[in-house]
Structures are given as C-alpha cells and as structure tokens.
Coordinates of N, CA and C in Angstrom, one line a residue:
X1 N 75.6 97.5 70.5 CA 75.7 96.5 71.0 C 75.1 95.8 72.4
X2 N 76.3 97.1 73.4 CA 75.9 97.1 74.9 C 75.4 96.6 75.1
X3 N 73.7 96.6 74.9 CA 72.3 96.3 75.9 C 71.8 94.9 75.7
X4 N 73.0 94.1 74.5 CA 72.3 92.9 75.0 C 74.1 91.9 74.7
X5 N 74.2 92.4 73.9 CA 75.5 91.1 75.1 C 76.6 93.4 74.6
X6 N 77.3 92.4 76.1 CA 77.7 93.6 76.0 C 79.5 93.5 76.2
X7 N 80.1 92.2 75.6 CA 81.5 92.3 76.0 C 82.2 92.3 74.0
X8 N 80.8 92.4 73.3 CA 80.9 93.0 72.6 C 81.9 94.4 72.4
X9 N 80.8 94.7 72.6 CA 81.6 96.4 72.1 C 82.2 97.2 74.3
X10 N 82.8 96.4 75.0 CA 83.9 97.0 75.8 C 84.3 96.1 75.8
X11 N 86.1 96.9 76.1 CA 88.0 95.3 76.7 C 86.9 96.3 78.4
X12 N 87.5 95.0 78.6 CA 88.0 95.0 79.9 C 89.5 95.1 80.5
X13 N 89.7 96.0 81.1 CA 90.9 95.6 81.8 C 90.6 96.3 83.7
X14 N 92.5 94.5 83.8 CA 92.3 95.1 85.4 C 93.5 95.5 85.2
X15 N 94.0 96.8 86.0 CA 95.2 97.6 86.0 C 95.5 97.6 87.5
X16 N 96.6 97.5 87.7 CA 97.0 98.0 88.9 C 97.7 99.6 88.8
X17 N 97.7 100.3 90.5 CA 97.3 101.5 90.6 C 98.3 101.8 91.5
X18 N 99.1 102.9 91.6 CA 99.5 103.3 92.8 C 99.0 103.4 93.9
X19 N 100.5 102.4 94.0 CA 100.2 102.1 95.9 C 100.5 103.5 97.4
X20 N 99.9 103.1 97.8 CA 101.5 103.1 98.8 C 102.0 102.3 99.4
X21 N 103.5 102.4 100.2 CA 104.0 101.3 100.5 C 104.8 101.5 102.2
X22 N 105.0 100.8 103.0 CA 105.7 101.4 104.4 C 106.9 101.5 104.2
X23 N 107.5 101.1 103.9 CA 109.1 100.9 103.8 C 109.4 102.0 103.2
X24 N 109.5 102.8 102.4 CA 109.4 103.6 101.9 C 108.5 105.4 102.0
X25 N 107.7 104.9 103.0 CA 106.4 106.1 103.5 C 106.4 106.4 102.0
X26 N 105.9 105.0 101.1 CA 104.7 105.9 100.4 C 103.9 106.0 99.9
X27 N 103.3 107.8 99.9 CA 101.7 107.9 100.1 C 101.6 108.5 98.6
X28 N 100.3 108.3 98.4 CA 99.8 107.8 97.1 C 98.5 109.1 96.5
X29 N 97.8 110.6 96.1 CA 97.0 110.7 96.1 C 96.6 111.1 95.1
X30 N 95.7 110.5 94.7 CA 94.8 110.4 93.3 C 93.9 111.5 92.9
X31 N 94.5 112.6 91.7 CA 93.4 113.3 91.3 C 92.0 112.9 90.7
X32 N 92.7 113.0 89.9 CA 91.2 112.1 88.5 C 92.0 110.7 88.4
X33 N 90.8 110.3 87.3 CA 90.5 108.7 87.5 C 89.8 109.0 86.4
X34 N 89.7 108.7 85.3 CA 89.4 108.0 83.7 C 89.3 107.8 83.7
X35 N 88.4 107.0 82.9 CA 87.2 107.0 83.0 C 87.0 105.9 84.5
X36 N 86.0 106.7 85.3 CA 85.8 106.0 85.9 C 85.9 104.5 86.7
X37 N 87.0 103.8 87.9 CA 86.9 101.8 87.9 C 85.5 101.4 87.8
X38 N 84.8 100.2 87.6 CA 83.5 99.6 88.0 C 83.2 98.7 89.3
X39 N 85.7 99.0 89.2 CA 85.6 97.8 90.8 C 86.7 98.6 90.8
X40 N 87.3 98.8 92.3 CA 88.5 99.2 93.1 C 88.3 97.3 93.8
X41 N 89.7 96.3 94.5 CA 89.5 96.3 95.2 C 91.1 96.5 95.7
X42 N 92.1 95.3 97.6 CA 92.5 95.0 97.1 C 93.3 93.9 97.4
X43 N 94.4 93.4 97.2 CA 94.4 92.0 97.1 C 95.6 91.6 98.4
X44 N 96.4 90.4 98.5 CA 96.5 90.2 99.7 C 98.1 90.4 99.6
X45 N 98.3 91.4 98.8 CA 100.5 92.0 98.5 C 99.8 93.4 99.1
X46 N 97.9 94.0 98.5 CA 98.5 95.5 99.1 C 98.2 95.9 97.5
X47 N 98.9 95.5 96.8 CA 98.3 96.2 95.3 C 96.5 96.8 95.3
X48 N 96.7 98.0 94.6 CA 95.5 97.8 94.0 C 95.1 97.8 92.9
X49 N 93.6 97.1 92.3 CA 93.5 96.2 90.9 C 92.4 97.8 90.7
X50 N 92.7 97.5 89.7 CA 91.0 98.5 89.8 C 90.6 98.1 88.3
X51 N 88.9 97.4 87.7 CA 88.4 97.3 86.6 C 88.1 98.6 85.4
X52 N 88.3 98.9 84.7 CA 88.0 99.2 83.4 C 86.9 99.0 82.6
X53 N 86.5 99.8 82.3 CA 85.4 99.1 80.9 C 85.8 100.0 80.3
X54 N 86.7 100.6 78.5 CA 85.7 101.4 78.3 C 86.0 100.9 77.0
X55 N 85.8 101.7 75.5 CA 84.3 101.4 74.1 C 85.4 100.3 73.0
X56 N 85.0 99.2 73.2 CA 86.2 98.4 72.1 C 86.2 98.7 71.3
X57 N 85.0 99.7 70.4 CA 84.8 100.8 68.7 C 85.4 102.0 68.5
X58 N 86.3 102.3 69.4 CA 87.4 103.6 68.7 C 88.1 103.2 70.0
X59 N 89.4 104.9 69.9 CA 90.5 104.3 70.1 C 89.9 105.6 71.7
X60 N 90.3 104.8 72.7 CA 90.1 105.6 73.9 C 91.8 105.4 75.4
X61 N 92.1 105.5 75.8 CA 92.6 105.8 76.7 C 92.1 105.7 78.2
X62 N 92.7 105.6 79.5 CA 92.9 105.4 80.4 C 93.5 105.8 81.5
X63 N 92.9 106.6 82.1 CA 94.1 108.2 82.7 C 94.2 108.6 84.3
X64 N 95.1 108.6 85.1 CA 95.3 108.5 86.1 C 96.2 109.4 86.4
X65 N 95.3 110.5 86.9 CA 96.6 112.0 87.1 C 96.6 111.7 88.6
X66 N 98.0 112.2 89.3 CA 97.8 112.5 91.5 C 100.2 112.9 91.2
X67 N 99.6 112.7 92.5 CA 101.3 112.7 93.1 C 101.5 111.7 94.1
X68 N 102.6 111.3 93.9 CA 103.4 110.3 94.7 C 104.7 110.5 95.4
X69 N 104.0 110.5 96.9 CA 105.2 110.8 97.6 C 106.3 110.6 98.5
X70 N 107.6 109.8 98.9 CA 108.8 109.0 99.4 C 109.5 109.8 100.1
X71 N 109.9 109.0 101.2 CA 110.6 109.7 102.6 C 111.2 108.5 102.9
X72 N 112.9 109.0 102.4 CA 113.3 107.5 103.7 C 113.8 108.5 104.8
X73 N 114.7 107.6 106.0 CA 115.2 108.3 106.8 C 116.8 108.1 106.4
X74 N 117.2 109.0 106.8 CA 119.1 109.1 107.1 C 119.3 107.8 106.7
X75 N 120.3 107.9 105.5 CA 121.1 106.2 106.4 C 121.4 105.8 107.2
X76 N 122.2 107.0 107.8 CA 122.7 107.2 109.3 C 121.3 106.8 110.6
X77 N 120.8 106.9 110.1 CA 119.6 106.5 111.1 C 118.6 105.9 111.0
X78 N 118.8 104.5 109.7 CA 118.0 104.0 109.1 C 117.6 103.0 109.8
X79 N 116.5 101.8 109.8 CA 116.3 100.7 110.5 C 117.2 100.2 109.7
X80 N 117.7 99.2 111.2 CA 118.0 97.4 110.3 C 117.3 97.0 110.6
X81 N 118.3 96.3 109.9 CA 117.9 95.0 109.1 C 118.1 93.8 110.1
X82 N 116.8 92.8 110.1 CA 117.8 92.0 111.0 C 118.4 91.1 110.5
X83 N 119.3 90.4 110.7 CA 120.5 89.5 110.2 C 120.0 88.0 111.3
X84 N 119.7 88.0 111.7 CA 119.2 86.6 112.5 C 120.2 85.0 111.3
X85 N 120.8 84.9 112.1 CA 121.5 82.7 111.1 C 120.4 82.2 110.8
X86 N 122.0 82.0 109.8 CA 120.5 81.9 108.4 C 119.6 80.7 108.7
X87 N 119.9 79.5 109.2 CA 118.9 78.1 109.7 C 117.9 78.8 109.7
X88 N 118.1 79.4 111.2 CA 116.8 80.1 112.5 C 115.7 80.7 111.4
X89 N 117.1 81.1 110.0 CA 115.8 82.2 109.8 C 114.8 81.3 108.8
X90 N 115.5 80.6 108.0 CA 114.7 78.9 106.9 C 113.8 78.7 108.3
X91 N 114.0 78.3 109.3 CA 112.9 77.4 110.4 C 111.5 78.5 110.0
X92 N 112.2 79.5 110.5 CA 111.1 80.6 110.6 C 110.0 80.7 109.6
X93 N 110.9 80.4 108.4 CA 109.6 80.6 107.1 C 109.4 79.9 106.9
X94 N 109.6 78.8 107.2 CA 109.1 76.6 106.7 C 107.5 77.0 107.5
X95 N 107.7 77.5 108.9 CA 106.4 78.1 109.5 C 105.1 78.6 109.0
X96 N 105.7 79.6 108.1 CA 104.2 80.6 107.9 C 104.5 79.8 106.9
X97 N 103.3 79.3 106.9 CA 102.7 78.8 105.8 C 102.4 79.6 104.1
X98 N 101.4 80.9 104.4 CA 101.4 82.0 103.7 C 102.7 82.6 103.5
X99 N 103.4 82.4 103.3 CA 104.6 82.3 102.5 C 105.3 81.3 101.7
X100 N 104.1 80.3 101.3 CA 105.2 79.5 100.4 C 104.8 80.1 98.3
X101 N 103.9 80.6 99.0 CA 103.5 81.2 97.3 C 104.8 81.7 96.9
X102 N 105.3 82.6 97.4 CA 107.1 83.3 97.1 C 108.3 81.9 97.5
X103 N 108.1 81.1 97.1 CA 108.8 80.2 97.0 C 109.1 79.3 95.8
X104 N 107.5 79.3 95.6 CA 107.3 78.3 94.5 C 108.1 79.0 92.1
X105 N 107.8 77.8 92.0 CA 109.2 77.9 90.8 C 108.1 79.2 89.4
X106 N 108.5 79.1 88.4 CA 107.0 80.3 87.6 C 107.9 80.3 86.5
X107 N 107.3 80.5 84.9 CA 108.1 80.6 83.9 C 109.3 81.7 83.6
X108 N 110.2 82.8 84.5 CA 110.9 83.3 84.6 C 112.3 83.1 86.1
X109 N 111.4 82.3 87.1 CA 111.7 81.9 87.3 C 111.8 80.7 89.1
X110 N 113.3 80.1 87.5 CA 112.9 78.2 87.5 C 113.8 77.9 88.3
X111 N 113.6 78.0 89.7 CA 114.1 77.2 91.4 C 113.7 75.4 90.6
X112 N 113.2 74.7 90.3 CA 113.8 72.6 89.7 C 114.6 73.6 88.6
X113 N 115.4 74.0 89.1 CA 115.8 73.2 87.5 C 117.6 73.1 87.9
X114 N 118.5 72.0 87.8 CA 119.5 72.1 88.3 C 120.6 73.0 87.6
X115 N 120.0 73.1 86.9 CA 121.4 75.2 86.6 C 121.2 75.7 88.3
X116 N 119.9 75.9 88.3 CA 119.7 77.5 89.5 C 119.6 77.3 90.0
X117 N 119.2 76.0 90.9 CA 120.1 74.5 92.2 C 121.6 74.9 92.8
X118 N 122.5 75.1 91.7 CA 124.1 73.8 91.8 C 124.4 75.9 91.9
X119 N 123.7 77.1 91.0 CA 124.2 78.3 91.8 C 124.0 78.6 93.3
X120 N 122.7 78.5 93.6 CA 121.9 78.5 95.1 C 123.5 77.9 95.7
X121 N 122.8 76.6 95.7 CA 123.3 75.5 96.6 C 125.9 76.7 96.8
X122 N 126.0 76.3 95.5 CA 126.8 76.9 95.9 C 126.8 78.8 96.8
X123 N 126.0 79.4 96.5 CA 126.0 80.4 97.3 C 125.8 80.4 98.2
X124 N 125.3 79.2 99.3 CA 124.9 79.2 100.5 C 126.7 79.1 101.5
X125 N 127.4 78.3 100.7 CA 128.5 78.2 100.5 C 129.4 79.5 102.2
X126 N 129.1 78.5 103.4 CA 130.1 79.4 104.4 C 129.5 80.7 104.5
X127 N 127.9 80.7 104.5 CA 127.8 81.2 105.2 C 127.1 81.6 105.7
X128 N 126.9 82.1 106.2 CA 126.6 82.0 108.0 C 124.5 82.3 108.6
X129 N 125.1 83.9 108.3 CA 124.0 84.9 107.7 C 122.4 84.8 107.4
X130 N 122.3 85.7 107.3 CA 120.7 85.8 106.0 C 121.5 87.2 105.7
X131 N 121.7 88.1 106.2 CA 122.5 88.9 105.2 C 124.1 88.0 104.6
X132 N 124.5 87.8 105.6 CA 125.5 86.9 104.3 C 125.2 86.4 103.7
X133 N 124.5 85.8 102.9 CA 123.3 84.8 102.1 C 123.2 86.8 101.4
X134 N 122.7 87.6 101.1 CA 122.0 88.5 100.8 C 123.2 88.9 99.6
X135 N 124.1 89.4 100.8 CA 124.4 90.2 99.7 C 125.7 89.1 98.7
X136 N 126.0 87.7 99.5 CA 126.6 87.3 98.5 C 125.9 87.3 97.0
X137 N 124.3 86.8 97.6 CA 123.8 85.4 96.1 C 123.2 88.2 95.4
X138 N 123.1 88.9 95.9 CA 123.9 90.3 94.7 C 125.3 89.7 94.6
X139 N 126.0 90.0 95.0 CA 127.1 90.3 94.3 C 127.8 89.5 93.3
X140 N 127.2 88.4 93.8 CA 126.9 87.1 92.1 C 126.6 87.7 90.5
X141 N 124.5 88.0 90.8 CA 124.8 88.5 90.2 C 125.1 89.4 89.9
X142 N 125.0 90.9 90.0 CA 126.1 91.8 89.5 C 127.3 91.0 88.6
X143 N 127.8 90.3 88.9 CA 129.0 89.8 89.0 C 129.6 88.9 87.2
X144 N 127.4 88.3 86.7 CA 127.1 87.3 86.0 C 126.5 88.4 85.0
X145 N 126.1 89.0 85.3 CA 125.1 89.7 85.0 C 126.5 91.2 83.9
X146 N 125.9 91.2 82.5 CA 126.5 93.0 82.6 C 124.9 93.7 81.3
X147 N 124.3 94.6 82.1 CA 123.2 95.1 81.5 C 123.9 95.8 79.9
X148 N 122.3 95.0 79.7 CA 122.8 95.4 77.9 C 121.9 96.4 77.6
X149 N 122.4 98.2 77.0 CA 122.1 99.4 77.1 C 120.8 99.3 75.8
X150 N 121.0 97.9 75.0 CA 120.7 98.9 73.5 C 119.6 97.8 74.2
X151 N 119.2 96.0 74.8 CA 118.0 95.7 75.0 C 116.8 97.1 75.8
X152 N 117.5 97.9 76.3 CA 117.6 98.4 77.8 C 116.7 100.5 76.2
X153 N 116.7 100.4 75.5 CA 115.8 101.1 74.8 C 115.4 100.8 74.2
X154 N 114.7 99.6 73.7 CA 114.3 98.7 72.9 C 112.4 98.5 74.2
X155 N 111.7 99.5 73.9 CA 110.8 99.3 74.5 C 109.1 97.7 74.6
X156 N 109.7 97.1 74.0 CA 108.9 96.0 72.7 C 110.0 94.3 73.3
X157 N 110.9 94.6 75.0 CA 112.3 93.7 74.5 C 111.6 92.3 74.8
X158 N 111.9 91.1 75.3 CA 111.2 90.4 75.2 C 112.0 89.3 77.4
X159 N 111.2 89.6 77.7 CA 112.0 89.1 79.2 C 112.8 87.6 78.8
X160 N 113.6 86.7 79.3 CA 114.0 86.1 79.4 C 113.9 84.9 80.4
X161 N 114.1 85.4 81.1 CA 113.7 85.0 82.6 C 115.2 84.8 82.9
X162 N 115.2 84.2 83.8 CA 116.5 83.7 85.0 C 117.9 83.2 84.8
X163 N 117.6 81.8 84.4 CA 117.9 81.1 83.9 C 119.4 81.5 82.5
X164 N 118.9 81.4 81.6 CA 119.5 82.4 79.8 C 119.8 83.7 80.3
X165 N 119.6 85.0 81.7 CA 120.1 85.4 81.6 C 121.6 85.3 82.9
X166 N 121.4 84.2 83.3 CA 122.8 83.8 84.4 C 123.3 83.2 82.8
X167 N 123.0 83.2 81.9 CA 124.4 82.0 81.2 C 124.6 82.7 79.7
X168 N 124.2 84.9 80.4 CA 125.0 85.1 79.2 C 124.1 86.1 77.9
X169 N 122.8 85.3 78.7 CA 121.8 86.6 78.6 C 121.8 87.8 77.5
X170 N 120.7 89.0 76.8 CA 120.9 90.3 77.4 C 120.1 89.9 78.2
X171 N 120.6 91.5 79.4 CA 120.2 91.6 80.5 C 120.1 93.2 80.5
X172 N 118.5 93.0 81.1 CA 117.9 94.7 81.8 C 118.1 94.3 83.0
X173 N 117.1 95.6 83.2 CA 116.1 95.0 85.0 C 115.3 94.2 85.3
X174 N 114.3 93.9 84.5 CA 113.9 92.4 84.8 C 114.8 91.2 85.4
X175 N 116.1 91.3 83.8 CA 117.1 90.0 84.5 C 117.6 89.5 85.9
X176 N 117.9 91.1 85.5 CA 118.4 91.1 86.9 C 117.6 90.5 88.1
X177 N 116.8 91.5 88.2 CA 115.8 91.3 89.5 C 115.2 89.7 89.5
X178 N 115.1 89.0 88.2 CA 114.5 88.0 87.4 C 115.5 87.4 88.1
X179 N 116.8 87.5 87.9 CA 117.9 85.8 88.3 C 118.5 85.6 89.9
X180 N 118.5 87.4 90.4 CA 118.2 87.3 92.0 C 117.1 87.0 92.9
X181 N 115.8 86.9 92.3 CA 114.8 86.6 93.0 C 114.6 84.0 92.6
X182 N 115.2 84.0 91.5 CA 115.6 82.3 91.0 C 116.4 82.5 92.5
X183 N 117.3 82.5 92.8 CA 118.1 81.9 93.4 C 118.0 82.1 94.8
X184 N 116.9 83.4 95.2 CA 116.8 83.1 96.7 C 115.6 82.5 96.7
X185 N 115.4 81.8 96.7 CA 113.7 81.4 96.5 C 114.3 79.8 96.7
X186 N 115.4 79.4 95.3 CA 116.0 78.1 95.6 C 116.1 78.2 96.1
X187 N 116.6 78.7 97.4 CA 117.8 78.7 98.6 C 116.6 79.3 99.7
X188 N 115.5 79.3 99.4 CA 113.8 79.0 100.4 C 113.8 80.5 100.9
X189 N 114.1 80.4 100.1 CA 113.9 82.6 100.7 C 112.6 83.5 100.0
X190 N 111.4 83.5 100.5 CA 110.4 84.4 99.4 C 111.6 85.8 99.4
X191 N 111.0 85.8 98.1 CA 110.9 87.0 97.2 C 109.7 86.9 95.9
X192 N 109.5 88.6 95.6 CA 109.0 88.7 95.0 C 109.3 89.5 94.0
X193 N 108.9 89.8 92.3 CA 109.1 91.2 91.7 C 108.2 91.8 92.3
X194 N 109.2 93.7 92.6 CA 108.3 94.6 92.0 C 108.0 94.9 90.6
X195 N 108.0 96.2 91.3 CA 107.2 96.9 88.9 C 107.7 98.2 89.7
X196 N 107.6 99.6 89.7 CA 107.1 100.6 89.3 C 108.4 101.6 87.7
X197 N 108.3 102.6 88.2 CA 109.5 103.8 88.5 C 111.0 104.1 88.6
X198 N 112.2 103.8 88.3 CA 114.1 105.2 88.2 C 113.9 105.8 87.7
X199 N 114.1 106.9 88.4 CA 113.9 108.1 87.7 C 115.8 108.7 88.1
X200 N 116.8 107.3 88.4 CA 118.2 107.6 88.7 C 119.0 107.2 87.6
X201 N 119.7 108.8 87.8 CA 119.6 109.2 86.1 C 119.1 110.1 85.4
X202 N 118.5 110.0 85.9 CA 117.9 111.2 84.5 C 117.1 112.6 85.3
X203 N 116.6 113.2 84.6 CA 116.2 114.6 85.3 C 114.7 114.1 86.2
X204 N 115.0 115.0 87.2 CA 113.2 115.5 88.4 C 112.0 114.6 87.6
X205 N 112.0 115.3 86.5 CA 110.8 114.7 85.9 C 111.0 113.1 84.5
X206 N 111.2 112.9 84.1 CA 112.2 112.0 84.3 C 112.0 110.5 84.5
X207 N 111.4 109.6 84.4 CA 111.1 108.5 84.6 C 111.1 107.2 83.6
X208 N 111.8 105.9 83.8 CA 111.3 104.7 83.0 C 111.3 103.7 84.3
X209 N 110.2 103.1 83.2 CA 109.6 101.8 83.5 C 111.2 100.9 84.3
X210 N 110.1 100.0 85.8 CA 111.6 99.4 86.5 C 111.5 98.5 87.4
X211 N 112.3 97.4 87.3 CA 112.0 96.6 88.5 C 113.0 96.1 88.7
X212 N 111.7 95.6 90.4 CA 113.7 94.8 91.6 C 112.8 94.5 92.1
X213 N 113.4 93.6 93.4 CA 113.4 92.1 94.6 C 112.8 93.1 95.4
X214 N 112.2 92.5 96.0 CA 111.3 92.9 97.2 C 111.3 90.8 98.2
X215 N 113.2 91.1 99.1 CA 112.1 89.3 99.6 C 111.7 89.6 101.4
X216 N 111.0 88.2 101.7 CA 110.8 88.7 103.3 C 111.2 88.5 104.7
X217 N 111.3 89.3 105.3 CA 112.0 89.6 106.6 C 111.6 89.4 107.2
X218 N 111.2 88.4 108.5 CA 110.2 88.6 109.8 C 110.4 89.7 110.0
X219 N 109.9 90.4 111.2 CA 110.1 91.4 112.0 C 110.8 92.5 111.3
X220 N 111.3 92.2 110.2 CA 111.0 93.0 108.9 C 109.2 94.2 107.9
X221 N 109.4 93.4 107.5 CA 108.5 93.6 106.1 C 108.9 93.2 104.7
X222 N 108.7 94.0 103.8 CA 109.0 93.2 102.4 C 110.5 94.1 102.1
X223 N 111.8 93.2 102.3 CA 112.9 94.4 102.4 C 113.5 94.8 100.8
X224 N 113.4 95.7 100.5 CA 114.1 96.0 99.0 C 115.1 95.8 98.4
X225 N 115.5 95.2 97.2 CA 116.4 95.5 96.4 C 117.0 95.4 95.5
X226 N 118.0 95.8 94.7 CA 117.7 96.5 93.2 C 119.5 96.2 92.5
X227 N 119.4 94.9 92.3 CA 120.3 94.7 92.2 C 120.1 94.6 89.7
X228 N 119.6 96.1 90.4 CA 121.1 97.1 88.9 C 121.6 97.9 88.9
X229 N 121.2 97.9 90.3 CA 122.3 99.2 90.0 C 122.9 98.8 91.5
X230 N 125.0 99.5 90.9 CA 125.6 98.8 91.7 C 126.5 99.2 92.4
X231 N 125.5 99.3 94.0 CA 126.6 100.2 95.4 C 126.1 98.4 96.0
X232 N 127.0 98.7 97.3 CA 126.9 97.9 97.9 C 125.6 98.9 99.1

C-alpha cells in the first residue's frame, strides 16, 4: 500500500535521542542510526527528536549506537548554585513569561489540588532563601515516600502521580520526582522531569531507566536534583 496510502503500511514514531547537556558536560557521539530518521528537530528544551518510519506489517526495531561521555568538576570546585532570597527569586520568575509552562498543572503534578497546595505552603514556612526551600522540599519527599522494590522490578508499573504517592502509594523514581515537581510548581518554582538512565549501585555496563528533577535557577540554568537517592 505504500505507493497509495502510506499510513496503512508504515508506523511512524517520534523518539527522543540521547542529547548533550551542559550541567554535567554530557557529550553524545552517534555512530549509527537505523533506519535513518526522516526528520530531526531540536525542540525549545534542547531535546533532539527524530521521526522514524518502519514497516507496519513485520517486526522491526529502531537502533541507535554510539557513546555518551559525562564529566563533572570535583565536588570541592563545583559551581556554586545561586541562593537568592526566596521572594526575590519568585519576583524574577514572574517577570519571565517563558517559564510559565514549567508552572502548570498536569495529570501527575496536581498543583491546584488543595492537598498539594497545603503541603507546598507548609514547606515554605520560615524558609528565607531559595536553597532553604529546595532542601526542605527534598527532605520532605524523602521522609514521606518509601521506595517500593516490588514496583521497581515490574517493567509495567503504573505511574500514580504526586498526590497518590504522597498519600502512601507505591513509589519508585517517577513518584519521587513527580512529588517534588508538584510541590515545587505549587510554590511557584519552575521545574520539569528529566528521563535517562542510572547505574548507581550497578556494574559499569549495567543501567536502568530513571526519572529525576530539574529546577530553573537564573544565572545558573537547570539544576539537577534527584530525590530518589537519599543524600544531602
């Protein structure tokens, strides 16, 4: 059917390819892509999106082969994260209309829910600077959620969202990050989810899919925070 009705014989996928990222000097070298994407775009967040067309009438795969390198400065010489007064930070955020999409409610980040609003407001009490707020939110998520190993081993586990997780639902990395993002957004702090892989506690060649948090800070950029790992 290809020559007449292309959609009947072709599956079309839009997939995010491995991307470069400045905070950890992540570099990507792609050796081969099969099949060759029909289109490549870079979206407004820097994600590289490939459009792939594969036959719909047989089993097939999309293969990307290459290398990713990461390099970070030693902890002692790390770039200091700006720590403005919280009210000053919120004022600057409100002036930048491009950040509004990182403050919206979604299916998994129910920032207009009264339960989320109450938790977010309580965590702001007696916190004067941005980093005070972030550390308090981080500690709250760690203290409230309990990592569920059974769910982690289930490849078809259901993402339940922030509210259900904070109320005791089975949680893995996606619930940890969803919970923190919902609280951050309810506080007026632009944040988003990042997706990739981790090999912490695994061998060098092993890896598992992972979700974490990124927070926008003026004069710094996107700050990576991973509430799944209980560490200060």
